[in-house]
mmCIF file of C-alpha atoms in Angstrom:
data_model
loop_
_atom_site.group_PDB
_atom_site.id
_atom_site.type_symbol
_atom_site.label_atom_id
_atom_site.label_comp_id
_atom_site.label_asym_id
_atom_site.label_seq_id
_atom_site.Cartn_x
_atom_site.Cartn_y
_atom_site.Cartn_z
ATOM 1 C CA UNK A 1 42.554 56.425 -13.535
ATOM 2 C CA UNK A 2 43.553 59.584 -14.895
ATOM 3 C CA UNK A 3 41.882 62.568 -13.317
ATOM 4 C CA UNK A 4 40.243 64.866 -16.414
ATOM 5 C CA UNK A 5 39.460 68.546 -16.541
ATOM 6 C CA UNK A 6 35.500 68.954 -16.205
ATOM 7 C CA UNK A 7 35.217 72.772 -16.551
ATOM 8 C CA UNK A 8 36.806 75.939 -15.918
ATOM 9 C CA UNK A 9 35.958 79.705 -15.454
ATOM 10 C CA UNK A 10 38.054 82.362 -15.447
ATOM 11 C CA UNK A 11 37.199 86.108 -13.998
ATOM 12 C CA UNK A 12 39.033 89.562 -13.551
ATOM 13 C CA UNK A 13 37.939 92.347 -11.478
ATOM 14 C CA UNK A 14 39.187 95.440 -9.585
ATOM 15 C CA UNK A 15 41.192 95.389 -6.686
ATOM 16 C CA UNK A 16 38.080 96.797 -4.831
ATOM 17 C CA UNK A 17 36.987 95.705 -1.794
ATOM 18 C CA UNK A 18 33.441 95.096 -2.802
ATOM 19 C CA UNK A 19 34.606 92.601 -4.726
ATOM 20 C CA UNK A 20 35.646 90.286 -1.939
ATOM 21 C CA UNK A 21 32.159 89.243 -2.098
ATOM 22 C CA UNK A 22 31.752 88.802 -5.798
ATOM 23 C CA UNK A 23 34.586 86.502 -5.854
ATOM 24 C CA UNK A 24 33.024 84.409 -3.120
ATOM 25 C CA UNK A 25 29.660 83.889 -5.291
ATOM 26 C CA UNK A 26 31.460 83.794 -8.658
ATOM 27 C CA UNK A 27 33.239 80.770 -7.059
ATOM 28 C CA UNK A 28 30.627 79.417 -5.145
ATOM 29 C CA UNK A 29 28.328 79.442 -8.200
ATOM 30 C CA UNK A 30 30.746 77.662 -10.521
ATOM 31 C CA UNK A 31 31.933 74.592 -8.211
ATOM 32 C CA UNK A 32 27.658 74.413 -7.018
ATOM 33 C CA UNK A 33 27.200 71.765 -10.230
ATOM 34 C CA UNK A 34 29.768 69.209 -7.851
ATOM 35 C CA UNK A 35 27.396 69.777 -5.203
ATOM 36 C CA UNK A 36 29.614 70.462 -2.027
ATOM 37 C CA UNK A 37 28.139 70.102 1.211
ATOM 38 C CA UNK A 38 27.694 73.252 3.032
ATOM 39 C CA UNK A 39 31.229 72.993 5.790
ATOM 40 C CA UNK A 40 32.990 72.183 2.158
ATOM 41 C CA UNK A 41 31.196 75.465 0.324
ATOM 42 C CA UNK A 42 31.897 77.508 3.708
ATOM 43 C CA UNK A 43 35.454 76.296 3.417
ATOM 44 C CA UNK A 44 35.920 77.461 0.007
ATOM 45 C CA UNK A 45 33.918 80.562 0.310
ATOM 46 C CA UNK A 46 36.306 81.711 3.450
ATOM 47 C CA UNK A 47 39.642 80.555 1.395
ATOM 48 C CA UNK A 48 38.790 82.468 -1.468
ATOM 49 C CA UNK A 49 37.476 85.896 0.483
ATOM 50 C CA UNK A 50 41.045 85.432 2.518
ATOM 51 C CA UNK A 51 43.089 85.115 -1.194
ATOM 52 C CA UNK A 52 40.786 88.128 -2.380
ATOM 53 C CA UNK A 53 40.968 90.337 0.494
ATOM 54 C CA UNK A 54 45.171 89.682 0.505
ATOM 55 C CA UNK A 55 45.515 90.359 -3.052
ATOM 56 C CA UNK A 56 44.075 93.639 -2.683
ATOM 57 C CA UNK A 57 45.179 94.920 1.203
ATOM 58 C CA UNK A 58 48.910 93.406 0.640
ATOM 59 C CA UNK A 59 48.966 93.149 -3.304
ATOM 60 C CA UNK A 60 48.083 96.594 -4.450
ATOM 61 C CA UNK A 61 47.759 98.292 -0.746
ATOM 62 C CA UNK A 62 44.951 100.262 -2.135
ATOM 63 C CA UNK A 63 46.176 101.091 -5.536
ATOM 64 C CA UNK A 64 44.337 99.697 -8.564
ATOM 65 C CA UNK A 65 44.795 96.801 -10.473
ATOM 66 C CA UNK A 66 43.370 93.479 -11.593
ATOM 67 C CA UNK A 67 42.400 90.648 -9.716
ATOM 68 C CA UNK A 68 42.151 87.518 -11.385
ATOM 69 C CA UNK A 69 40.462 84.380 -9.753
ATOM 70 C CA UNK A 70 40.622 80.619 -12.112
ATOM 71 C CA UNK A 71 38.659 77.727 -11.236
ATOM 72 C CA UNK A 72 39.132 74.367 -12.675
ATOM 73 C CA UNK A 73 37.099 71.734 -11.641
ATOM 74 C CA UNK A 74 38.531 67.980 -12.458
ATOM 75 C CA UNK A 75 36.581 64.510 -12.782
ATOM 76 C CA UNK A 76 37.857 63.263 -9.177
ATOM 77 C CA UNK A 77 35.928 66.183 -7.884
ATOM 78 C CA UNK A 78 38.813 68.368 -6.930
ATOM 79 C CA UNK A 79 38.233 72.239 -7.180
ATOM 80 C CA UNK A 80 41.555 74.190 -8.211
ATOM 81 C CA UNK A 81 41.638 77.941 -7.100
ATOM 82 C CA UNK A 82 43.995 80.495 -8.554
ATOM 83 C CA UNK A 83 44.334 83.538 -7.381
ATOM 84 C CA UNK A 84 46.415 86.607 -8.956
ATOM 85 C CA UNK A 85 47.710 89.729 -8.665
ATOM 86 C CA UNK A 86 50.498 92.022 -10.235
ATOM 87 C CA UNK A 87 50.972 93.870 -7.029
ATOM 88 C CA UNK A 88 53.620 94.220 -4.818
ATOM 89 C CA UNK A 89 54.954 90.769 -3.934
ATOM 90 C CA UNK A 90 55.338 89.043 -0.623
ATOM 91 C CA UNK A 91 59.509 88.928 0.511
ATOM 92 C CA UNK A 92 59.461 86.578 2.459
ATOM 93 C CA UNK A 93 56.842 83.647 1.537
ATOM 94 C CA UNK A 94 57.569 81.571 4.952
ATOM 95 C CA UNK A 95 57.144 84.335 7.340
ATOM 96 C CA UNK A 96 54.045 85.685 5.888
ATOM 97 C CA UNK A 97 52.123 82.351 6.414
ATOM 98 C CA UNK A 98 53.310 82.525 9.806
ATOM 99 C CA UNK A 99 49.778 82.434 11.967
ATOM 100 C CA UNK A 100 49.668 86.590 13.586
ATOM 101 C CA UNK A 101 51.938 87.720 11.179
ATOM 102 C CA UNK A 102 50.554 90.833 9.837
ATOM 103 C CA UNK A 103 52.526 93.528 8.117
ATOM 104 C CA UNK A 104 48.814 95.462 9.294
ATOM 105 C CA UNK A 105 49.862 98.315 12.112
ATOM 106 C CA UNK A 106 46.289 98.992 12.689
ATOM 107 C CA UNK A 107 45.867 95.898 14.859
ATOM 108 C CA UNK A 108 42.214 94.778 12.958
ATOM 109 C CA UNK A 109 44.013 92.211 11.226
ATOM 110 C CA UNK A 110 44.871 89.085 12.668
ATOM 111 C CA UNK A 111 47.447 87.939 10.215
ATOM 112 C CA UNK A 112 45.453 84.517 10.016
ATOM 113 C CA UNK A 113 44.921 84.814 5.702
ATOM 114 C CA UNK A 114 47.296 82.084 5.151
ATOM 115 C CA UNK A 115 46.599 80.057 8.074
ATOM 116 C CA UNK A 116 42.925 79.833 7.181
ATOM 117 C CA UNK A 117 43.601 79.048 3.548
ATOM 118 C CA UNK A 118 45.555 76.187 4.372
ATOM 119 C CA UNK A 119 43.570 74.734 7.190
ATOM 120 C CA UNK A 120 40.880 74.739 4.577
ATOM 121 C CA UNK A 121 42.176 74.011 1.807
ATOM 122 C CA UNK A 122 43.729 70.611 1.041
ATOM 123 C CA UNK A 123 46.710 72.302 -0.259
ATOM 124 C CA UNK A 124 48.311 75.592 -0.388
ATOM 125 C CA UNK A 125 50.744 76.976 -3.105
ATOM 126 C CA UNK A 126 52.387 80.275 -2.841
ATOM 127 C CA UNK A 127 54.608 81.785 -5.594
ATOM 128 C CA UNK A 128 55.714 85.780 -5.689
ATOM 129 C CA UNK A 129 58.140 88.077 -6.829
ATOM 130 C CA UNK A 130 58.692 91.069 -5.169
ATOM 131 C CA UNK A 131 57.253 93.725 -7.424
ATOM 132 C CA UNK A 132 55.497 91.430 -9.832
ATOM 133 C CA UNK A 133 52.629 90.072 -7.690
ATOM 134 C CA UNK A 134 51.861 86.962 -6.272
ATOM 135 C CA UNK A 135 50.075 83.758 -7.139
ATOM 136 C CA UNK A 136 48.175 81.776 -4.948
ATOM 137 C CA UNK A 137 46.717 78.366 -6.037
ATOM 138 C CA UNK A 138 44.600 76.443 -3.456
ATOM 139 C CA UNK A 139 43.362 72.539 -4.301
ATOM 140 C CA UNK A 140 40.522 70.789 -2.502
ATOM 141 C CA UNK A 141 38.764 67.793 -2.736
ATOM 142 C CA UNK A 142 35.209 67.103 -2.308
ATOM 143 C CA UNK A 143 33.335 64.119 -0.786
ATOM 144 C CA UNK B 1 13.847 96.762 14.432
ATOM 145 C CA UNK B 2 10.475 96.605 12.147
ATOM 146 C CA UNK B 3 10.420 95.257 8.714
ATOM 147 C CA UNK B 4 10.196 98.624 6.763
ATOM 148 C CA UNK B 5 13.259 99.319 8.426
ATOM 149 C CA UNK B 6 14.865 96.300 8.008
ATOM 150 C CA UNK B 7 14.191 96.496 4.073
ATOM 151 C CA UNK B 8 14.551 100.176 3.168
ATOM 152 C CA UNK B 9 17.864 100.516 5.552
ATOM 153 C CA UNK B 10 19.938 97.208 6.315
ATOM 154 C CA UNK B 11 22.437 97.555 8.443
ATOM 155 C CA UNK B 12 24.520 95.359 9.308
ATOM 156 C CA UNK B 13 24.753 96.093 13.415
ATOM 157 C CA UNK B 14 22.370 97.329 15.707
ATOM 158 C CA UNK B 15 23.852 98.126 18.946
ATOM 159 C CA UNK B 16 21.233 98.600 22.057
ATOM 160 C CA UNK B 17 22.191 100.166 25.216
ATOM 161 C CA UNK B 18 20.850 99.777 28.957
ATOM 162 C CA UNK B 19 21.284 101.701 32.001
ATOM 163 C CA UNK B 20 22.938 98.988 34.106
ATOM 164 C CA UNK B 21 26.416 99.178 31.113
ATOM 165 C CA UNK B 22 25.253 96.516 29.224
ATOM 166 C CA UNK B 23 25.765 96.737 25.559
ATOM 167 C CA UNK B 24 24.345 94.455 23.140
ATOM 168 C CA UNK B 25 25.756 94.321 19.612
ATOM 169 C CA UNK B 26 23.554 92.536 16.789
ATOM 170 C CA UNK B 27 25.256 91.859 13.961
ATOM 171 C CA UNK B 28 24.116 90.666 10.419
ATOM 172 C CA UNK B 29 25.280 89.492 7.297
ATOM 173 C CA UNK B 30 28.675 88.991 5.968
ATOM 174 C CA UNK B 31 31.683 89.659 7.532
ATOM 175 C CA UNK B 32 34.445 90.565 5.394
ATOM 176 C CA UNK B 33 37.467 93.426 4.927
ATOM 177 C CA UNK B 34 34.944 95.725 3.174
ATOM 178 C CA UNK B 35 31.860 95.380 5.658
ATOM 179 C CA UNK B 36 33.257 95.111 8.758
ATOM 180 C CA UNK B 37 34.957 98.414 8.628
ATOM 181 C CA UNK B 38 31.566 100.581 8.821
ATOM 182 C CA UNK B 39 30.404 98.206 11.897
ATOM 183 C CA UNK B 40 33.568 98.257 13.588
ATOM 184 C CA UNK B 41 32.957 102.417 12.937
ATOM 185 C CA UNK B 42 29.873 102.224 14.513
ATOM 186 C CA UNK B 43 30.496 99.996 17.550
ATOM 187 C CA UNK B 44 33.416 101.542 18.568
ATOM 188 C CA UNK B 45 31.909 104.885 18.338
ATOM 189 C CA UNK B 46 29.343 103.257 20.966
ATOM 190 C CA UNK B 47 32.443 102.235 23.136
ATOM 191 C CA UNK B 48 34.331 105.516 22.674
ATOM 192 C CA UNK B 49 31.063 107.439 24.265
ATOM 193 C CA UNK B 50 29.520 104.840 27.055
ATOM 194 C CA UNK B 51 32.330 102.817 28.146
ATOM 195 C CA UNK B 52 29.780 99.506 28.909
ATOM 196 C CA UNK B 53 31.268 97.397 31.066
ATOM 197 C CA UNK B 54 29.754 94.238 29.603
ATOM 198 C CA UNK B 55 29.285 93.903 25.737
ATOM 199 C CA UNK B 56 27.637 91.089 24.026
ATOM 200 C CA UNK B 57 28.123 90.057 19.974
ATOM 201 C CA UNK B 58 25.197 88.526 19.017
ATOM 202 C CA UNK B 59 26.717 86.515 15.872
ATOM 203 C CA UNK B 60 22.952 84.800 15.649
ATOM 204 C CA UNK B 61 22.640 85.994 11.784
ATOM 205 C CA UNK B 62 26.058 86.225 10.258
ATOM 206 C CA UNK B 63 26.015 84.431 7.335
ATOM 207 C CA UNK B 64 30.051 84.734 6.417
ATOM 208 C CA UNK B 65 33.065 85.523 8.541
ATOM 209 C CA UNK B 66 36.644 85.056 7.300
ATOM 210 C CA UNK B 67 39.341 86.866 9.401
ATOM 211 C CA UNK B 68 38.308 90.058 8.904
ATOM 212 C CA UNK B 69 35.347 89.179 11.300
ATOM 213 C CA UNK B 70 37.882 87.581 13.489
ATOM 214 C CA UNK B 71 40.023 90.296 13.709
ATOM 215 C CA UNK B 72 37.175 92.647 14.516
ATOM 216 C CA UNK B 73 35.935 90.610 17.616
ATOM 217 C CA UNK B 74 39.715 90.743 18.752
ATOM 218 C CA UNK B 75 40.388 94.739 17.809
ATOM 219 C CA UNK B 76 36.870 94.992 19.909
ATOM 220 C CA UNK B 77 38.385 92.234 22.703
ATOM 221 C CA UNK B 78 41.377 94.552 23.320
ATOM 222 C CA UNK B 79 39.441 97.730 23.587
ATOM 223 C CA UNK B 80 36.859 96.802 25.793
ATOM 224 C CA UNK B 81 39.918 94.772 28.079
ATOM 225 C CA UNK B 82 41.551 98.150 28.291
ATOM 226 C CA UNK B 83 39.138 99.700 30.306
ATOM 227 C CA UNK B 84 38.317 96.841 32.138
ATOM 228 C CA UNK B 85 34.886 96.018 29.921
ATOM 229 C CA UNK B 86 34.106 92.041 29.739
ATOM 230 C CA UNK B 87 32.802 90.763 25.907
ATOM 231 C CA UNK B 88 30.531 87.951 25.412
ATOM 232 C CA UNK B 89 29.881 86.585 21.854
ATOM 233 C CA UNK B 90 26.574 84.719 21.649
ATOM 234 C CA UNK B 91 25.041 82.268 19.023
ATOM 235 C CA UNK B 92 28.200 82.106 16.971
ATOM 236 C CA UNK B 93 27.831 79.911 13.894
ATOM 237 C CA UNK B 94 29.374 76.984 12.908
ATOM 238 C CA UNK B 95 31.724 78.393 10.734
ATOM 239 C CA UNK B 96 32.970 81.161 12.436
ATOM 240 C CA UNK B 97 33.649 79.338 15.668
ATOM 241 C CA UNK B 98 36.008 77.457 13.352
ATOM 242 C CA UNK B 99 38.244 80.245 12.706
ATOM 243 C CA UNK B 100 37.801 81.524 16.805
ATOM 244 C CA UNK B 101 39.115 77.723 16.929
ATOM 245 C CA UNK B 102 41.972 77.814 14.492
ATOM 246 C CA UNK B 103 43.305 81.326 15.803
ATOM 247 C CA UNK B 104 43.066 80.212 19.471
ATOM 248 C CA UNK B 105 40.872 82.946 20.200
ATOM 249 C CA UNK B 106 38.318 80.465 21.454
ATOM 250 C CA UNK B 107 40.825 80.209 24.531
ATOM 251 C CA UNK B 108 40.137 83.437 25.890
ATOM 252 C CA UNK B 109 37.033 84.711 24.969
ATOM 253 C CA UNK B 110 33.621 84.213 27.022
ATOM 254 C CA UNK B 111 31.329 81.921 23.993
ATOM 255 C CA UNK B 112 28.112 81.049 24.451
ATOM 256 C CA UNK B 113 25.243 78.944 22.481
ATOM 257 C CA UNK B 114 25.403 77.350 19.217
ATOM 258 C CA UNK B 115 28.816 76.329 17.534
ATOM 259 C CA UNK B 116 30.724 76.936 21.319
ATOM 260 C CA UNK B 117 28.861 74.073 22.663
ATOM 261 C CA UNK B 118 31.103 71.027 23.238
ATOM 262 C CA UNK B 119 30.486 67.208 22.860
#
């Protein structure tokens, strides 16, 4: 059978980092009415916070700009999670999902973003241009 | 900490400090890129001034982590290592051992109670 769109939210914020946590509960929020258990809801939560928090560290590297997170939630009870920015771009796709790759000098960041978003995600999609941003989409599917 | 205090001023880590070196770090809430950088403020200040040789996370109530909170135990690791400090992390949770698992981190550092124990 055909899987159907059930619903679908859309949001745009600042690239602040407060907002790392209003992404989380916007998201959280929207996908509650499939009623994920709680490793699936920590498992989204963290993917989305690690989308979030790249968009605005590695997208816009502290400049402003919009974030946008999309939802879609489909009748085989898979959860769809975009998340975009029109920041700087990522070169070199590959070596940035590299686990410990960090472009971060400071040494607080482990460069594990990607790696966590695809060990908890089902599946990981990464598109960018350099100097047009970079779109992340993220599919999982619940019990 | 009392309840007034905990309601009019949450903060996210409470360090506490005994004579033998021993530091105990209590942290709270949810780790992310924007909190973690006024706890990691505040516990390294505490490193920068007393040196404790032994330093324990209590991770008992986090309620988030995503690599940010990784990536502050391991900026904390490394510090403490350098001056020959050992850290502990206690009562992890469930879903932060899974990233300590994912990043390997769970190799080297000392984990005990909760989410470290093993079948």
């Amino acid at each position: 059978m055909k899987r159907t769109r059930i619903n679908k939210m859309k949001t745009v914020f600042d690239s602040d980092s407060r907002n790392e946590s209003f992404a989380r509960y916007a998201v959280t929020a929207f996908i509650a009415r499939l009623d994920p258990d709680v490793s699936e809801l920590a498992d989204i939560r963290t993917a989305v916070s690690e989308a979030v928090t790249n968009a605005i560290i590695h997208g816009y590297r502290g400049k402003e700009g919009n974030v946008t997170v999309e939802v879609c939630t489909y009748s085989d009870r898979s959860v769809r999670i975009t998340v975009s920015d029109r920041g700087c771009g990522i070169a070199d796709i590959e070596q940035a999902k590299l686990p410990l790759f960090t472009t971060d000098e400071s040494g607080e960041r482990g460069g594990m973003g990607f790696a966590i978003m695809e060990s908890f995600s089902d599946r990981l999609k990464v598109r960018s241009r350099v100097g047009y941003g970079t779109v992340v989409t993220m599919t999982k599917k619940l019990k | 900490m009392n309840g007034n205090e905990m309601a009019l001023n949450y903060k996210q880590v409470s360090v506490t400090l005994d004579e033998d070196g021993e530091c105990v770090c209590f942290l709270r809430g949810e780790l992310d890129h924007h909190s973690v950088k006024e706890i990691r403020e505040v516990i390294d200040g505490k490193l920068i001034d007393y040196r404790p040789t032994s330093v324990v996370f209590d991770l008992d109530e986090v309620t988030f982590t995503d690599s940010a909170g990784l990536g502050l135990v391991l900026g904390r690791y490394t510090r403490i290592s350098s001056y020959g400090g050992k850290l502990m992390l206690i009562n992890v949770p469930d879903d932060f051992m899974k990233i300590l698992r994912l990043s390997g981190a769970d190799r080297f550092l000392t984990i005990r109670g909760r989410g470290s124990k093993t079948a």
